[in-house]
XYZ file of C-alpha atoms in Angstrom:
450
model
C 0.000 0.000 0.000
C 1.055 3.573 -0.609
C 1.991 5.645 2.458
C -0.199 8.817 1.994
C 1.508 10.613 4.827
C 4.687 10.570 2.826
C 3.344 13.041 0.246
C 4.445 16.695 0.815
C 0.915 18.158 0.404
C -0.613 15.860 3.000
C 2.253 16.401 5.401
C 1.847 20.195 5.054
C -1.913 19.893 5.687
C -1.297 17.863 8.812
C 1.136 20.487 10.130
C -1.404 23.347 9.735
C -3.141 24.577 12.844
C -5.540 27.386 13.786
C -3.271 28.140 16.752
C -0.053 28.288 14.750
C 0.663 31.023 12.177
C 1.982 29.829 8.875
C 4.434 31.577 6.594
C 1.693 33.053 4.384
C -0.115 34.420 7.427
C 3.060 36.046 8.692
C 3.687 37.644 5.304
C 0.104 38.919 5.145
C 0.320 40.419 8.635
C 3.674 42.012 7.796
C 2.166 43.576 4.655
C -0.749 44.902 6.710
C 1.635 46.433 9.252
C 3.645 48.103 6.486
C 0.488 49.489 4.911
C -0.661 50.891 8.258
C 2.762 52.423 8.845
C 2.745 54.050 5.391
C -0.760 55.382 5.948
C 0.130 56.762 9.360
C 3.296 58.344 7.959
C 1.252 59.987 5.178
C -1.213 61.405 7.712
C 1.587 62.706 9.939
C 3.356 64.239 6.930
C 0.148 65.964 5.847
C -0.461 67.329 9.336
C 3.118 68.578 9.627
C 2.897 70.229 6.199
C -0.370 71.923 7.204
C 1.073 73.063 10.522
C 4.166 74.392 8.748
C 2.049 76.247 6.196
C -0.230 77.774 8.823
C 2.757 78.607 11.015
C 4.468 80.403 8.132
C 1.328 82.371 7.256
C 0.598 83.300 10.867
C 4.190 84.273 11.655
C 4.304 86.578 8.633
C 0.738 87.849 8.683
C -0.374 88.354 12.282
C 1.738 91.500 12.533
C -0.325 93.110 9.762
C -3.195 93.420 12.248
C -1.054 95.794 14.334
C 0.121 99.198 13.189
C 2.329 101.980 14.543
C 0.781 105.429 14.999
C 2.147 108.846 15.954
C -0.097 111.115 18.042
C 0.131 114.773 16.969
C -1.824 117.895 17.876
C -2.188 119.532 14.473
C -3.278 123.150 14.262
C -5.598 123.551 11.281
C -4.322 126.964 10.263
C -7.069 129.013 8.567
C -4.420 131.116 6.840
C -3.489 128.039 4.805
C -6.784 126.175 4.614
C -9.464 128.869 4.442
C -8.159 132.341 3.722
C -11.620 133.753 2.999
C -13.092 132.335 6.210
C -16.380 131.218 4.617
C -15.682 127.456 4.955
C -16.777 126.897 1.369
C -16.748 123.091 0.729
C -15.910 123.551 -2.948
C -12.902 125.713 -2.121
C -11.735 123.203 0.493
C -11.930 120.357 -2.022
C -9.569 122.230 -4.330
C -6.827 122.116 -1.708
C -4.385 119.274 -2.377
C -2.507 117.206 0.187
C 0.557 119.412 -0.357
C -1.300 122.157 1.532
C -1.608 119.962 4.615
C 1.989 118.709 4.680
C 3.414 121.869 6.354
C 0.810 121.561 9.134
C 2.085 118.070 9.975
C 5.695 119.218 9.859
C 4.962 122.085 12.251
C 3.053 119.804 14.637
C 5.924 117.285 14.713
C 8.522 119.983 15.329
C 6.405 121.379 18.158
C 6.062 117.903 19.711
C 9.821 117.265 19.515
C 10.529 120.639 21.086
C 7.972 120.177 23.889
C 9.331 116.710 24.758
C 12.925 117.953 24.664
C 13.918 115.299 22.132
C 17.092 115.653 20.137
C 18.892 113.218 17.857
C 22.331 114.070 16.597
C 22.571 114.249 12.817
C 18.811 114.280 12.247
C 17.478 117.167 10.178
C 13.930 118.538 10.166
C 13.138 116.918 6.814
C 14.426 113.523 7.990
C 12.364 113.811 11.171
C 9.267 114.406 9.075
C 10.026 111.154 7.248
C 8.845 109.023 10.172
C 5.267 110.053 9.333
C 3.469 108.166 6.567
C 2.803 109.886 3.252
C -0.838 108.999 3.890
C -1.037 111.546 6.740
C -1.839 114.627 4.585
C -4.739 112.730 2.996
C -6.003 111.832 6.479
C -6.038 115.500 7.448
C -7.723 116.493 4.204
C -10.529 113.964 4.660
C -11.058 115.181 8.222
C -11.253 118.834 7.192
C -13.688 118.108 4.369
C -15.916 116.212 6.798
C -15.513 118.790 9.626
C -14.873 122.263 8.149
C -15.910 123.857 11.431
C -12.715 122.511 13.052
C -10.534 124.871 11.003
C -8.744 127.213 13.385
C -8.504 124.607 16.147
C -5.756 122.220 17.261
C -7.005 118.681 16.695
C -5.342 115.529 17.955
C -4.660 112.982 15.202
C -3.399 109.406 15.338
C -1.341 109.440 12.148
C 0.236 106.397 10.537
C 3.964 106.014 11.003
C 6.061 105.296 7.931
C 6.233 101.652 6.833
C 9.919 101.344 7.773
C 9.237 102.717 11.265
C 6.362 100.247 11.620
C 8.642 97.463 10.402
C 11.214 98.434 13.037
C 8.759 97.564 15.807
C 7.766 94.342 14.048
C 11.326 93.092 13.582
C 11.565 93.649 9.825
C 13.945 96.618 10.161
C 16.989 96.903 12.428
C 19.622 99.540 13.057
C 22.042 97.547 10.882
C 19.667 97.255 7.924
C 18.697 100.936 8.278
C 22.285 101.911 7.479
C 21.882 100.282 4.061
C 18.318 101.435 3.419
C 17.747 104.705 1.573
C 14.151 104.882 2.868
C 15.064 105.049 6.569
C 18.063 105.965 8.688
C 19.255 104.888 12.153
C 18.627 108.452 13.355
C 14.956 108.169 12.401
C 14.688 104.926 14.338
C 16.279 106.636 17.352
C 13.738 109.449 17.066
C 10.929 106.888 16.938
C 12.251 105.215 20.093
C 12.336 108.540 21.924
C 8.818 109.416 20.770
C 7.642 106.027 22.004
C 9.283 106.637 25.377
C 7.538 110.015 25.499
C 4.172 108.335 24.819
C 3.657 109.942 21.399
C 4.207 106.756 19.392
C 2.407 103.464 19.934
C 1.623 100.188 18.196
C -1.940 98.932 18.457
C -4.602 96.910 16.660
C -5.082 98.040 13.076
C -8.799 98.144 12.220
C -7.952 100.043 9.033
C -6.390 96.868 7.623
C -9.911 95.430 7.373
C -11.735 98.601 6.349
C -9.351 100.816 4.343
C -8.835 100.544 0.567
C -5.573 99.637 -1.130
C -2.678 102.100 -1.171
C 0.142 102.904 -3.579
C 3.487 101.129 -3.707
C 5.073 103.799 -1.485
C 2.504 103.524 1.337
C 2.218 99.900 2.449
C 1.291 100.991 5.970
C -1.976 102.465 4.608
C -3.016 99.469 2.480
C -6.212 97.722 3.551
C -8.703 95.064 2.475
C -11.905 97.111 2.577
C -12.582 97.206 -1.168
C -11.446 93.587 -1.637
C -13.722 92.278 1.127
C -16.691 94.216 -0.241
C -15.949 93.074 -3.805
C -15.737 89.429 -2.707
C -18.999 89.790 -0.763
C -20.768 91.215 -3.823
C -19.489 88.397 -6.022
C -20.499 85.707 -3.537
C -23.978 87.247 -3.340
C -24.302 87.071 -7.130
C -23.002 83.491 -7.197
C -25.437 82.419 -4.465
C -28.479 84.082 -6.058
C -27.749 82.609 -9.504
C -26.063 79.262 -8.949
C -28.275 77.856 -6.170
C -31.685 78.029 -7.918
C -30.258 77.182 -11.349
C -28.174 74.320 -10.012
C -30.971 72.837 -7.905
C -33.524 73.152 -10.721
C -31.164 71.484 -13.204
C -30.411 68.695 -10.740
C -34.100 68.013 -10.038
C -34.873 67.841 -13.733
C -31.948 65.556 -14.581
C -32.496 63.274 -11.614
C -36.289 63.084 -11.441
C -37.838 64.085 -14.759
C -35.346 63.783 -17.627
C -35.736 60.678 -19.810
C -32.793 58.337 -19.962
C -31.559 58.799 -23.514
C -28.462 59.814 -25.449
C -29.098 63.544 -24.964
C -29.239 63.367 -21.168
C -26.161 61.128 -21.167
C -24.275 63.806 -23.124
C -25.471 66.503 -20.702
C -24.368 64.503 -17.657
C -20.949 63.790 -19.164
C -20.449 67.469 -19.970
C -21.438 68.536 -16.444
C -18.877 66.133 -15.021
C -16.268 67.446 -17.442
C -17.037 71.092 -16.605
C -16.371 70.373 -12.928
C -12.789 69.446 -13.880
C -12.111 72.311 -16.306
C -9.323 74.667 -15.091
C -10.724 77.882 -13.664
C -8.706 80.054 -16.039
C -10.817 78.694 -18.918
C -13.904 80.221 -17.306
C -11.994 83.495 -17.106
C -11.345 83.373 -20.857
C -15.042 82.641 -21.416
C -16.052 85.572 -19.206
C -13.665 87.910 -21.034
C -15.025 86.864 -24.429
C -18.738 86.759 -23.592
C -19.442 89.159 -20.744
C -16.879 91.891 -21.513
C -16.090 91.779 -25.234
C -19.562 90.703 -26.417
C -22.027 91.882 -23.749
C -20.043 95.050 -22.991
C -20.094 94.736 -19.199
C -17.446 96.802 -17.361
C -14.105 95.296 -16.477
C -13.146 94.768 -12.833
C -16.823 94.798 -11.814
C -18.368 92.334 -9.329
C -21.152 91.532 -11.796
C -18.666 90.046 -14.274
C -16.726 88.248 -11.559
C -19.969 86.891 -10.108
C -21.159 85.597 -13.481
C -17.827 83.911 -14.205
C -17.720 82.288 -10.771
C -21.350 81.213 -11.179
C -20.456 79.293 -14.326
C -17.551 77.712 -12.484
C -19.638 76.801 -9.412
C -22.706 75.393 -11.186
C -21.208 71.931 -11.976
C -20.166 71.474 -8.340
C -23.650 72.358 -7.061
C -25.375 70.163 -9.655
C -23.229 67.136 -8.827
C -23.677 67.615 -5.064
C -27.435 68.150 -5.411
C -27.909 65.065 -7.559
C -25.961 63.001 -5.029
C -28.181 64.352 -2.241
C -31.341 63.513 -4.206
C -30.094 59.987 -4.906
C -29.412 59.474 -1.194
C -33.118 59.843 -0.369
C -34.602 56.302 -0.164
C -37.009 55.357 -2.999
C -39.571 54.380 -0.373
C -40.107 58.084 0.399
C -41.145 58.734 -3.186
C -43.252 55.588 -3.362
C -45.049 56.391 -0.101
C -45.868 59.907 -1.277
C -47.173 58.640 -4.612
C -49.112 55.913 -2.802
C -51.159 58.401 -0.765
C -52.113 60.369 -3.874
C -49.353 62.978 -4.217
C -48.289 64.013 -7.689
C -44.748 63.574 -8.952
C -44.068 67.262 -8.342
C -45.541 67.168 -4.827
C -43.557 64.097 -3.847
C -40.342 65.805 -4.901
C -40.876 69.280 -3.438
C -42.747 68.231 -0.266
C -40.796 65.111 0.657
C -37.606 64.441 -1.331
C -36.214 67.990 -1.493
C -36.496 68.698 2.285
C -34.682 65.461 3.045
C -31.962 66.304 0.515
C -31.574 69.885 1.818
C -28.513 69.186 4.056
C -26.530 67.748 1.148
C -27.647 70.548 -1.177
C -26.658 73.263 1.301
C -23.327 71.580 1.976
C -22.523 71.348 -1.731
C -23.552 74.970 -2.260
C -21.343 76.291 0.540
C -18.392 74.194 -0.630
C -18.889 75.572 -4.137
C -19.016 79.131 -2.773
C -15.871 78.523 -0.728
C -14.099 77.289 -3.840
C -15.250 80.358 -5.787
C -14.132 82.688 -2.991
C -10.531 81.533 -3.334
C -10.286 81.664 -7.133
C -7.785 84.094 -8.634
C -7.054 83.143 -12.262
C -10.495 83.903 -13.787
C -10.667 87.243 -11.967
C -7.279 88.294 -13.317
C -8.479 87.750 -16.873
C -11.555 89.954 -16.433
C -9.510 92.883 -15.125
C -10.043 92.675 -11.373
C -6.299 93.117 -10.926
C -6.782 96.882 -11.312
C -5.782 99.282 -8.525
C -9.069 100.389 -6.903
C -9.334 102.881 -4.034
C -12.993 103.898 -4.246
C -15.549 101.695 -2.508
C -18.331 100.348 -4.755
C -21.808 101.706 -4.087
C -24.619 99.730 -2.486
C -26.300 97.051 -4.630
C -27.528 96.860 -7.287
C -25.518 99.792 -8.675
C -22.398 98.674 -6.831
C -22.341 95.433 -8.839
C -21.186 97.485 -11.836
C -18.587 99.614 -9.997
C -14.874 98.739 -10.085
C -13.790 96.510 -7.202
C -11.177 93.996 -6.203
C -11.330 90.584 -4.504
C -9.454 88.960 -1.643
C -7.397 86.442 -3.679
C -6.571 89.090 -6.294
C -5.488 91.492 -3.559
C -3.118 88.836 -2.237
C -1.706 88.412 -5.737
C -1.275 92.182 -6.159
C 0.569 92.631 -2.879
C 2.966 89.763 -3.531
C 4.036 91.480 -6.777
C 5.181 94.664 -4.995
C 8.748 95.182 -3.884
C 8.312 96.528 -0.351
C 8.578 93.743 2.283
C 5.670 95.346 4.142
C 3.354 94.245 1.333
C 4.408 90.618 1.886
C 3.253 91.039 5.468
C -0.004 92.512 4.174
C -0.442 89.599 1.750
C -0.010 87.074 4.572
C -2.556 89.000 6.633
C -4.993 88.912 3.705
C -4.493 85.136 3.449
C -5.412 84.854 7.136
C -8.610 86.830 6.505
C -9.412 84.635 3.493
C -8.795 81.462 5.516
C -11.054 82.763 8.277
C -13.869 83.269 5.760
C -13.304 79.786 4.336
C -13.335 78.204 7.797
C -16.534 80.054 8.682
C -18.196 78.869 5.461
C -17.162 75.255 6.041
C -18.309 75.399 9.656
C -21.594 76.775 8.344
C -21.877 73.794 6.017
C -21.294 71.388 8.915
C -23.840 73.216 11.084
C -26.509 73.218 8.373
C -25.957 69.534 7.701
C -26.346 68.697 11.385
C -29.268 71.103 11.773
C -31.388 69.820 8.893
C -30.229 66.222 8.759
C -32.970 63.647 9.159
C -32.536 59.953 9.789
C -34.716 57.290 8.318
């Protein structure tokens, strides 16, 4: 007889046991451990990269929310501002900022003399250089708004020059000032003595969030006011247009459209549009809305329309997914008790799909808020200082946007604008976080379980 136990296969089978790991089991467990280790390493790397990115942005941008100011008692001399004494607004508007510059110079000299401050080698003109070039415009705006104050000494908190501000933020040192033609060590010494005397201080800078942009020579005066308002106008246009159009298109395609070649082509094109680079939508907006329709460049209406086209595929895809997630039994129950097709959708399916629809809409808006390329092509890169008017007229006024403002500031040579750009990124990230938290809240608030 043949000895079956002598065969290798039978001997291997006899040696197997549920309580003893074989070679294949050990290899499988080792592969699983390696996969877990790689996954964990990828997660840790992603977290470290995110922390590094946020740390870099915060370290460079938090200082933009603080600004250095010089307190001066400026005498609004009627001999220079209103020689006739009639306080005529039209005559006051004709006065340029050059008329106000001597008033600031006199006020600073008076302050230095009263405090007994002296810096060897510092001339009167150099001392005046610690005040921002924005200061005369500040005085002019005040006088135009308060002509009755002419003839009085008014206390102003005037912006310090960008280099002086950078000195108290660590960007400028005594050593670098020796090589910088825009600031001198003597000016920094004067600033230190004014700070000791209580005339110079660094505090929270609300103007960074409310003021318009400034020229290349006045980074300390640059703000995000116009950009924030322009982004808000565009997001309002995107929300008003993309939400109803996207939801209506999704309901039709998901609930009413026949399944044929035409609807297949439409669905494929919607999926493709969601992956099209955003700059393509900018080219489309330039060709259609500006060159053909004649809408103004750098206007929120054009930016809103372009971003609406870009956001629609995202909203349609998210809405269709939310509609599909509603169980068919909901539709069948509604139809079974006598509801029409339209009633079953709008009274039962749509409310249950609302959390997914709102989430997709907010995510689409958040994506549109951070887009830069399409806005550059439609001219929103322009330098804009005037605030747009209230809607609807303001939709056609020139404006900027937060991502475009970041791009503009990074192109300028002064290091203070890099600080401003990082601060603008922080503001943009705050808006994005708020929008995503809103999406989470709405999903939890309106979510229903079945």
